[in-house]
């Protein structure tokens, strides 16, 4: 693809909108001077968080290094400096949303979520109130429902439709149609009685822009709800009373902030990192002063009271809206930083940012919609396209030529390897996710029953996607970013005859170089035991087998204080913890460069054990034994974070299949397992590794130190290494006999980024290889396969001689049908 000619075509269509031609710096200058750290990264998750610029941070540091800011609750000159900068920041926020300080106040919070929580907990709910919200809302908005329902109020979602054609005499208000969903109530006594007209206060919430699809909502909704609620809600009892309106502007404020001089919403929430990257942990609630008077706040704190008496029931609140709601000392140093972010926004202007980012999003949509497989089937399904106004967000899924879906985790994994940062899932927006993916309540409940939760890897269930792929653009995004992403999609997901083998690893490509035809016989050349999951293992010339695999293999795990099972994916330092088991002494020896003493754990004795518990991992339930505080302190020092060591009690582990029969992530739910992900054994072959290294060399892959990337067998953490035969011969094995012990192949092992962690250079390096190269020729149905998983068929009556030994011949019947 010729990027220069593509850019010429792009500029012909979008040149007047792209690149800030009237600003002090155009887009190329902005990227060259302000975002040098993006040279090797394509960042496309601005809906999650946009990026701060270099000059912005330099100005912040210069400000903080030259000015002494004190606690604004004091009366010193340093405190007055903080008070001044906070007042200036409030005015900047109001100006940004075109809100008059006579009509609106700016309350600083820890973020948009905190602002929404503040509205929910202080709103004047009653049994006659209603909480109405659009289906396309973030979870942080849906959470307000809990406050409403707990007070006996009604809650219901609505679908908002806009007519695409307006007559000349029609107003935008008549363009909007709301369709009500089922009314939710928790208190039967809260049902409204006939004749109650009431002074109830109701709340309607909608986003300025949907963070799932990029759909922009018409701000005329504010006027519609306030002026024509009865028409919208119908003659329903739930439309009575006074309606207040909340806009979640967290996603839309960076390109199209609500104009509060025209559309007088009562509450607007947003976070500053969505605007200009820094600071995080700071947001604001813009509240209409008349609405603030209705909010019922119970708690008082330092800064929110004018006076209080400790030993009697008396306190006097402060009069100002901001002082009344900002508990404790506000984050005044972060607030001091926002002026430097607004300087960038004002220099470029939100209208220019909106046009710039919209041009990139429109181009991506057009490109994705045009992609076809060689058989003529379209590749991409885009969401939200029926809306007349779209923000700089593109949400989609992709299909294979046979109509099955690519999983979004596969896309995210490959994108990361390509240096492209995007986001996948439901983006904390369950209503929009269900609406656009066509998931019914039954589908959603079935997915939950199958174990699907937010942020897991279950991207396809029952033949349907559980989430989507999202790319979103910020003010510093470029056409070059867009083209790298489009090329990535074309090269990895559009199937033509020329790249068919990359999607079918069973069609093994010949070695790149240096690998001749091997002997037909295969031998076991290495046995490795990993006593502690994700820590280093040790090699043995022979080792006993048990019903769970190699004796003591992954019998121990490290667990964080929050209950998370720790692995090298998140704690790569675990690779430096070395282990060794001496069967004669009956001890496990553990060492770490961070610990002076070598740890010794008796294999048979329970002298260090302190208790028992049960836990579920990978759809298996385990009875586990914990150790004393001394052992936990040793491991906490070894990995640099608090953790506990747990041991599988062995005979008590059993399969824990979901109610609907789904085995979840574990491949071998029928076998007895220690703390493995999918199966008892992993086998790789020396010939396959040699072929991979030849490909790495041929591709010119380099490490961060400039050395050619080459990997050894231990990078893949196998239990067994085989030699002999051709590369990837193991893919065809179904049943194995190794020295009279029988094994069943469970198929290829799906590799993750853990194999890219390189501990050999004295420090942990996270590379893109070898996974990136494997992805080019070892992909199948969303997986990147290398090595095979095995189950030990423990059918022998006598177990005393069940040992594996290096040098034993491997017999397989994988070539038979």
CSV table of N, CA and C in Angstrom, one decimal, residues 368-464:
chain,number,residue,atom,x,y,z
A,368,UNK,N,-12.6,0.5,6.9
A,368,UNK,CA,-13.0,-0.8,7.4
A,368,UNK,C,-14.3,-1.3,6.8
A,369,UNK,N,-15.2,-0.4,6.4
A,369,UNK,CA,-16.4,-0.9,5.7
A,369,UNK,C,-16.1,-1.5,4.4
A,370,UNK,N,-15.0,-1.0,3.8
A,370,UNK,CA,-14.7,-1.5,2.4
A,370,UNK,C,-14.0,-2.8,2.4
A,371,UNK,N,-13.5,-3.3,3.5
A,371,UNK,CA,-12.6,-4.5,3.5
A,371,UNK,C,-13.5,-5.7,3.3
A,372,UNK,N,-12.9,-6.6,2.3
A,372,UNK,CA,-13.6,-7.8,2.0
A,372,UNK,C,-12.5,-8.9,2.0
A,373,UNK,N,-13.0,-10.2,2.4
A,373,UNK,CA,-12.2,-11.3,2.1
A,373,UNK,C,-12.2,-11.7,0.7
A,374,UNK,N,-11.3,-12.6,0.3
A,374,UNK,CA,-11.2,-13.0,-1.1
A,374,UNK,C,-12.5,-13.6,-1.6
A,375,UNK,N,-13.3,-14.2,-0.7
A,375,UNK,CA,-14.6,-14.8,-1.2
A,375,UNK,C,-15.7,-13.8,-1.2
A,376,UNK,N,-15.4,-12.5,-1.0
A,376,UNK,CA,-16.4,-11.5,-1.2
A,376,UNK,C,-17.1,-11.1,0.1
A,377,UNK,N,-16.9,-11.8,1.2
A,377,UNK,CA,-17.6,-11.5,2.5
A,377,UNK,C,-16.9,-10.3,3.1
A,378,UNK,N,-17.7,-9.4,3.7
A,378,UNK,CA,-17.2,-8.3,4.4
A,378,UNK,C,-16.5,-8.7,5.7
A,379,UNK,N,-15.5,-7.9,6.0
A,379,UNK,CA,-14.7,-8.3,7.2
A,379,UNK,C,-15.3,-7.6,8.5
A,380,UNK,N,-15.6,-6.4,8.4
A,380,UNK,CA,-15.9,-5.6,9.6
A,380,UNK,C,-17.4,-5.3,9.7
A,381,UNK,N,-17.9,-5.4,11.0
A,381,UNK,CA,-19.2,-4.9,11.4
A,381,UNK,C,-19.0,-3.7,12.3
A,382,UNK,N,-19.4,-2.5,11.9
A,382,UNK,CA,-19.3,-1.3,12.7
A,382,UNK,C,-20.5,-1.0,13.4
A,383,UNK,N,-20.4,-0.3,14.6
A,383,UNK,CA,-21.5,-0.1,15.4
A,383,UNK,C,-21.8,1.4,15.5
A,384,UNK,N,-23.1,1.8,15.6
A,384,UNK,CA,-23.5,3.2,15.8
A,384,UNK,C,-23.6,4.0,14.5
A,385,UNK,N,-23.5,3.4,13.4
A,385,UNK,CA,-23.5,4.1,12.1
A,385,UNK,C,-24.8,4.8,11.8
A,386,UNK,N,-25.9,4.3,12.4
A,386,UNK,CA,-27.2,4.9,12.0
A,386,UNK,C,-27.4,6.3,12.7
A,387,UNK,N,-26.5,6.7,13.6
A,387,UNK,CA,-26.6,8.0,14.2
A,387,UNK,C,-26.2,9.0,13.2
A,388,UNK,N,-26.8,10.2,13.3
A,388,UNK,CA,-26.4,11.3,12.3
A,388,UNK,C,-25.1,12.0,12.7
A,389,UNK,N,-24.8,11.9,14.0
A,389,UNK,CA,-23.6,12.5,14.5
A,389,UNK,C,-22.7,11.5,15.2
A,390,UNK,N,-21.4,11.5,14.8
A,390,UNK,CA,-20.5,10.5,15.4
A,390,UNK,C,-19.3,11.2,16.0
A,391,UNK,N,-18.8,10.8,17.1
A,391,UNK,CA,-17.5,11.3,17.6
A,391,UNK,C,-16.3,10.6,17.1
A,392,UNK,N,-15.1,10.9,17.6
A,392,UNK,CA,-13.9,10.3,17.1
A,392,UNK,C,-13.6,8.9,17.6
A,393,UNK,N,-14.6,8.1,17.6
A,393,UNK,CA,-14.5,6.7,18.1
A,393,UNK,C,-15.1,5.8,17.1
A,394,UNK,N,-14.4,4.6,16.8
A,394,UNK,CA,-14.8,3.6,15.9
A,394,UNK,C,-14.9,2.3,16.7
A,395,UNK,N,-16.1,1.7,16.7
A,395,UNK,CA,-16.2,0.4,17.5
A,395,UNK,C,-16.7,-0.6,16.5
A,396,UNK,N,-16.1,-1.8,16.5
A,396,UNK,CA,-16.4,-2.8,15.5
A,396,UNK,C,-16.0,-4.2,15.9
A,397,UNK,N,-16.4,-5.2,15.2
A,397,UNK,CA,-15.9,-6.5,15.3
A,397,UNK,C,-15.6,-7.0,13.9
A,398,UNK,N,-14.9,-8.2,13.8
A,398,UNK,CA,-14.5,-8.7,12.5
A,398,UNK,C,-14.9,-10.2,12.3
A,399,UNK,N,-15.2,-10.6,11.1
A,399,UNK,CA,-15.6,-11.9,10.8
A,399,UNK,C,-14.5,-12.6,9.9
A,400,UNK,N,-14.4,-13.9,10.0
A,400,UNK,CA,-13.6,-14.7,9.0
A,400,UNK,C,-14.5,-14.9,7.8
A,401,UNK,N,-13.9,-15.5,6.8
A,401,UNK,CA,-14.6,-15.7,5.5
A,401,UNK,C,-15.8,-16.7,5.7
A,402,UNK,N,-15.7,-17.6,6.7
A,402,UNK,CA,-16.8,-18.5,6.9
A,402,UNK,C,-17.9,-18.0,7.8
A,403,UNK,N,-17.8,-16.7,8.2
A,403,UNK,CA,-18.8,-16.0,9.0
A,403,UNK,C,-18.7,-16.1,10.5
A,404,UNK,N,-17.7,-16.8,10.9
A,404,UNK,CA,-17.4,-16.9,12.4
A,404,UNK,C,-16.6,-15.6,12.8
A,405,UNK,N,-16.7,-15.3,14.0
A,405,UNK,CA,-16.1,-14.0,14.5
A,405,UNK,C,-14.7,-14.2,15.0
A,406,UNK,N,-13.9,-13.2,14.7
A,406,UNK,CA,-12.6,-13.1,15.3
A,406,UNK,C,-12.9,-12.6,16.8
A,407,UNK,N,-12.2,-13.2,17.7
A,407,UNK,CA,-12.3,-12.8,19.1
A,407,UNK,C,-11.6,-11.4,19.3
A,408,UNK,N,-12.1,-10.6,20.1
A,408,UNK,CA,-11.5,-9.3,20.3
A,408,UNK,C,-10.2,-9.4,21.0
A,409,UNK,N,-10.0,-10.5,21.9
A,409,UNK,CA,-8.7,-10.6,22.6
A,409,UNK,C,-7.6,-11.0,21.6
A,410,UNK,N,-8.0,-11.8,20.5
A,410,UNK,CA,-7.0,-12.0,19.5
A,410,UNK,C,-6.5,-10.8,18.8
A,411,UNK,N,-7.5,-9.9,18.5
A,411,UNK,CA,-7.1,-8.6,17.9
A,411,UNK,C,-6.3,-7.8,18.8
A,412,UNK,N,-6.6,-7.7,20.1
A,412,UNK,CA,-5.9,-6.9,21.0
A,412,UNK,C,-4.4,-7.5,21.2
A,413,UNK,N,-4.3,-8.8,21.2
A,413,UNK,CA,-3.0,-9.4,21.4
A,413,UNK,C,-2.1,-9.0,20.2
A,414,UNK,N,-2.6,-9.2,19.0
A,414,UNK,CA,-1.8,-8.9,17.8
A,414,UNK,C,-1.6,-7.4,17.6
A,415,UNK,N,-2.5,-6.6,18.0
A,415,UNK,CA,-2.3,-5.1,18.0
A,415,UNK,C,-1.1,-4.7,18.9
A,416,UNK,N,-1.1,-5.3,20.1
A,416,UNK,CA,0.0,-5.0,21.0
A,416,UNK,C,1.3,-5.4,20.4
A,417,UNK,N,1.4,-6.5,19.8
A,417,UNK,CA,2.6,-7.0,19.2
A,417,UNK,C,3.0,-6.0,18.1
A,418,UNK,N,2.1,-5.4,17.4
A,418,UNK,CA,2.3,-4.5,16.3
A,418,UNK,C,2.6,-3.1,16.8
A,419,UNK,N,2.6,-2.9,18.1
A,419,UNK,CA,2.8,-1.5,18.7
A,419,UNK,C,1.6,-0.6,18.6
A,420,UNK,N,0.4,-1.2,18.5
A,420,UNK,CA,-0.8,-0.5,18.4
A,420,UNK,C,-1.6,-0.7,19.7
A,421,UNK,N,-1.9,0.4,20.4
A,421,UNK,CA,-2.6,0.4,21.7
A,421,UNK,C,-4.1,0.7,21.4
A,422,UNK,N,-5.0,-0.2,21.6
A,422,UNK,CA,-6.4,0.0,21.4
A,422,UNK,C,-7.1,-0.6,22.6
A,423,UNK,N,-8.4,-0.6,22.6
A,423,UNK,CA,-9.2,-1.2,23.7
A,423,UNK,C,-10.2,-2.2,23.2
A,424,UNK,N,-10.5,-3.2,24.0
A,424,UNK,CA,-11.5,-4.2,23.6
A,424,UNK,C,-12.4,-4.5,24.8
A,425,UNK,N,-13.6,-5.1,24.5
A,425,UNK,CA,-14.5,-5.4,25.6
A,425,UNK,C,-15.8,-4.7,25.5
A,426,UNK,N,-16.4,-4.4,26.6
A,426,UNK,CA,-17.7,-3.6,26.6
A,426,UNK,C,-17.5,-2.2,27.1
A,427,UNK,N,-16.3,-1.9,27.5
A,427,UNK,CA,-15.9,-0.5,27.9
A,427,UNK,C,-16.8,0.1,29.0
A,428,UNK,N,-17.2,-0.8,29.9
A,428,UNK,CA,-18.0,-0.5,31.1
A,428,UNK,C,-19.3,0.2,30.7
A,429,UNK,N,-19.9,-0.2,29.5
A,429,UNK,CA,-21.1,0.3,29.0
A,429,UNK,C,-22.0,-0.9,28.6
A,430,UNK,N,-22.6,-1.6,29.6
A,430,UNK,CA,-23.3,-2.8,29.2
A,430,UNK,C,-24.6,-2.6,28.4
A,431,UNK,N,-25.2,-1.4,28.5
A,431,UNK,CA,-26.4,-1.2,27.7
A,431,UNK,C,-26.1,-1.1,26.2
A,432,UNK,N,-25.1,-0.2,25.9
A,432,UNK,CA,-24.7,-0.1,24.5
A,432,UNK,C,-24.1,-1.4,24.0
A,433,UNK,N,-23.4,-2.1,24.8
A,433,UNK,CA,-22.8,-3.4,24.3
A,433,UNK,C,-23.9,-4.3,23.9
A,434,UNK,N,-24.9,-4.5,24.8
A,434,UNK,CA,-26.0,-5.4,24.5
A,434,UNK,C,-26.8,-5.0,23.3
A,435,UNK,N,-27.0,-3.7,23.2
A,435,UNK,CA,-27.8,-3.1,22.1
A,435,UNK,C,-27.1,-3.3,20.7
A,436,UNK,N,-25.8,-3.0,20.6
A,436,UNK,CA,-25.2,-3.1,19.3
A,436,UNK,C,-24.8,-4.5,19.0
A,437,UNK,N,-24.5,-5.3,20.0
A,437,UNK,CA,-24.1,-6.7,19.7
A,437,UNK,C,-25.3,-7.6,19.5
A,438,UNK,N,-26.5,-7.1,19.8
A,438,UNK,CA,-27.7,-7.9,19.7
A,438,UNK,C,-27.8,-9.0,20.7
A,439,UNK,N,-27.4,-8.7,22.0
A,439,UNK,CA,-27.4,-9.7,23.0
A,439,UNK,C,-28.7,-9.5,23.9
A,440,UNK,N,-29.5,-10.5,23.9
A,440,UNK,CA,-30.7,-10.5,24.7
A,440,UNK,C,-30.4,-10.7,26.2
A,441,UNK,N,-31.4,-10.5,27.1
A,441,UNK,CA,-31.2,-10.8,28.5
A,441,UNK,C,-30.8,-12.2,28.7
A,442,UNK,N,-31.4,-13.1,27.9
A,442,UNK,CA,-31.0,-14.5,28.0
A,442,UNK,C,-29.6,-14.7,27.6
A,443,UNK,N,-29.1,-14.1,26.6
A,443,UNK,CA,-27.7,-14.2,26.2
A,443,UNK,C,-26.8,-13.7,27.3
A,444,UNK,N,-27.1,-12.5,27.8
A,444,UNK,CA,-26.3,-11.9,28.9
A,444,UNK,C,-26.2,-12.8,30.1
A,445,UNK,N,-27.4,-13.3,30.5
A,445,UNK,CA,-27.4,-14.2,31.7
A,445,UNK,C,-26.6,-15.5,31.4
A,446,UNK,N,-26.8,-16.0,30.2
A,446,UNK,CA,-26.1,-17.2,29.8
A,446,UNK,C,-24.6,-17.0,29.8
A,447,UNK,N,-24.1,-15.9,29.4
A,447,UNK,CA,-22.7,-15.5,29.4
A,447,UNK,C,-22.2,-15.4,30.8
A,448,UNK,N,-23.0,-14.8,31.7
A,448,UNK,CA,-22.5,-14.7,33.1
A,448,UNK,C,-22.5,-16.1,33.7
A,449,UNK,N,-23.5,-16.9,33.4
A,449,UNK,CA,-23.5,-18.3,33.9
A,449,UNK,C,-22.3,-19.1,33.5
A,450,UNK,N,-21.8,-18.7,32.3
A,450,UNK,CA,-20.6,-19.4,31.7
A,450,UNK,C,-19.3,-18.9,32.3
A,451,UNK,N,-19.4,-17.9,33.2
A,451,UNK,CA,-18.3,-17.4,33.9
A,451,UNK,C,-17.7,-16.1,33.4
A,452,UNK,N,-18.4,-15.5,32.4
A,452,UNK,CA,-17.9,-14.3,31.7
A,452,UNK,C,-18.1,-13.1,32.7
A,453,UNK,N,-17.1,-12.3,32.9
A,453,UNK,CA,-17.1,-11.1,33.7
A,453,UNK,C,-16.3,-10.0,32.9
A,454,UNK,N,-16.4,-8.8,33.4
A,454,UNK,CA,-15.6,-7.7,32.7
A,454,UNK,C,-14.1,-8.0,32.8
A,455,UNK,N,-13.5,-7.8,31.7
A,455,UNK,CA,-12.0,-7.8,31.5
A,455,UNK,C,-11.4,-9.2,31.4
A,456,UNK,N,-12.3,-10.3,31.3
A,456,UNK,CA,-11.8,-11.6,31.1
A,456,UNK,C,-11.5,-11.9,29.6
A,457,UNK,N,-11.1,-13.1,29.4
A,457,UNK,CA,-10.7,-13.5,28.0
A,457,UNK,C,-11.8,-14.2,27.2
A,458,UNK,N,-13.0,-14.3,27.8
A,458,UNK,CA,-14.1,-15.0,27.1
A,458,UNK,C,-14.7,-14.0,26.0
A,459,UNK,N,-14.1,-13.9,24.9
A,459,UNK,CA,-14.5,-12.9,23.9
A,459,UNK,C,-15.6,-13.4,22.9
A,460,UNK,N,-15.7,-14.8,22.8
A,460,UNK,CA,-16.8,-15.3,22.0
A,460,UNK,C,-17.5,-16.4,22.8
A,461,UNK,N,-18.8,-16.3,23.0
A,461,UNK,CA,-19.5,-17.3,23.7
A,461,UNK,C,-20.8,-17.6,22.9
A,462,UNK,N,-21.1,-18.9,22.8
A,462,UNK,CA,-22.3,-19.3,22.1
A,462,UNK,C,-22.3,-18.7,20.7
A,463,UNK,N,-21.1,-18.6,20.1
A,463,UNK,CA,-21.0,-18.1,18.7
A,463,UNK,C,-21.2,-16.6,18.5
A,464,UNK,N,-21.3,-15.8,19.6
A,464,UNK,CA,-21.5,-14.4,19.5
A,464,UNK,C,-20.3,-13.7,20.3
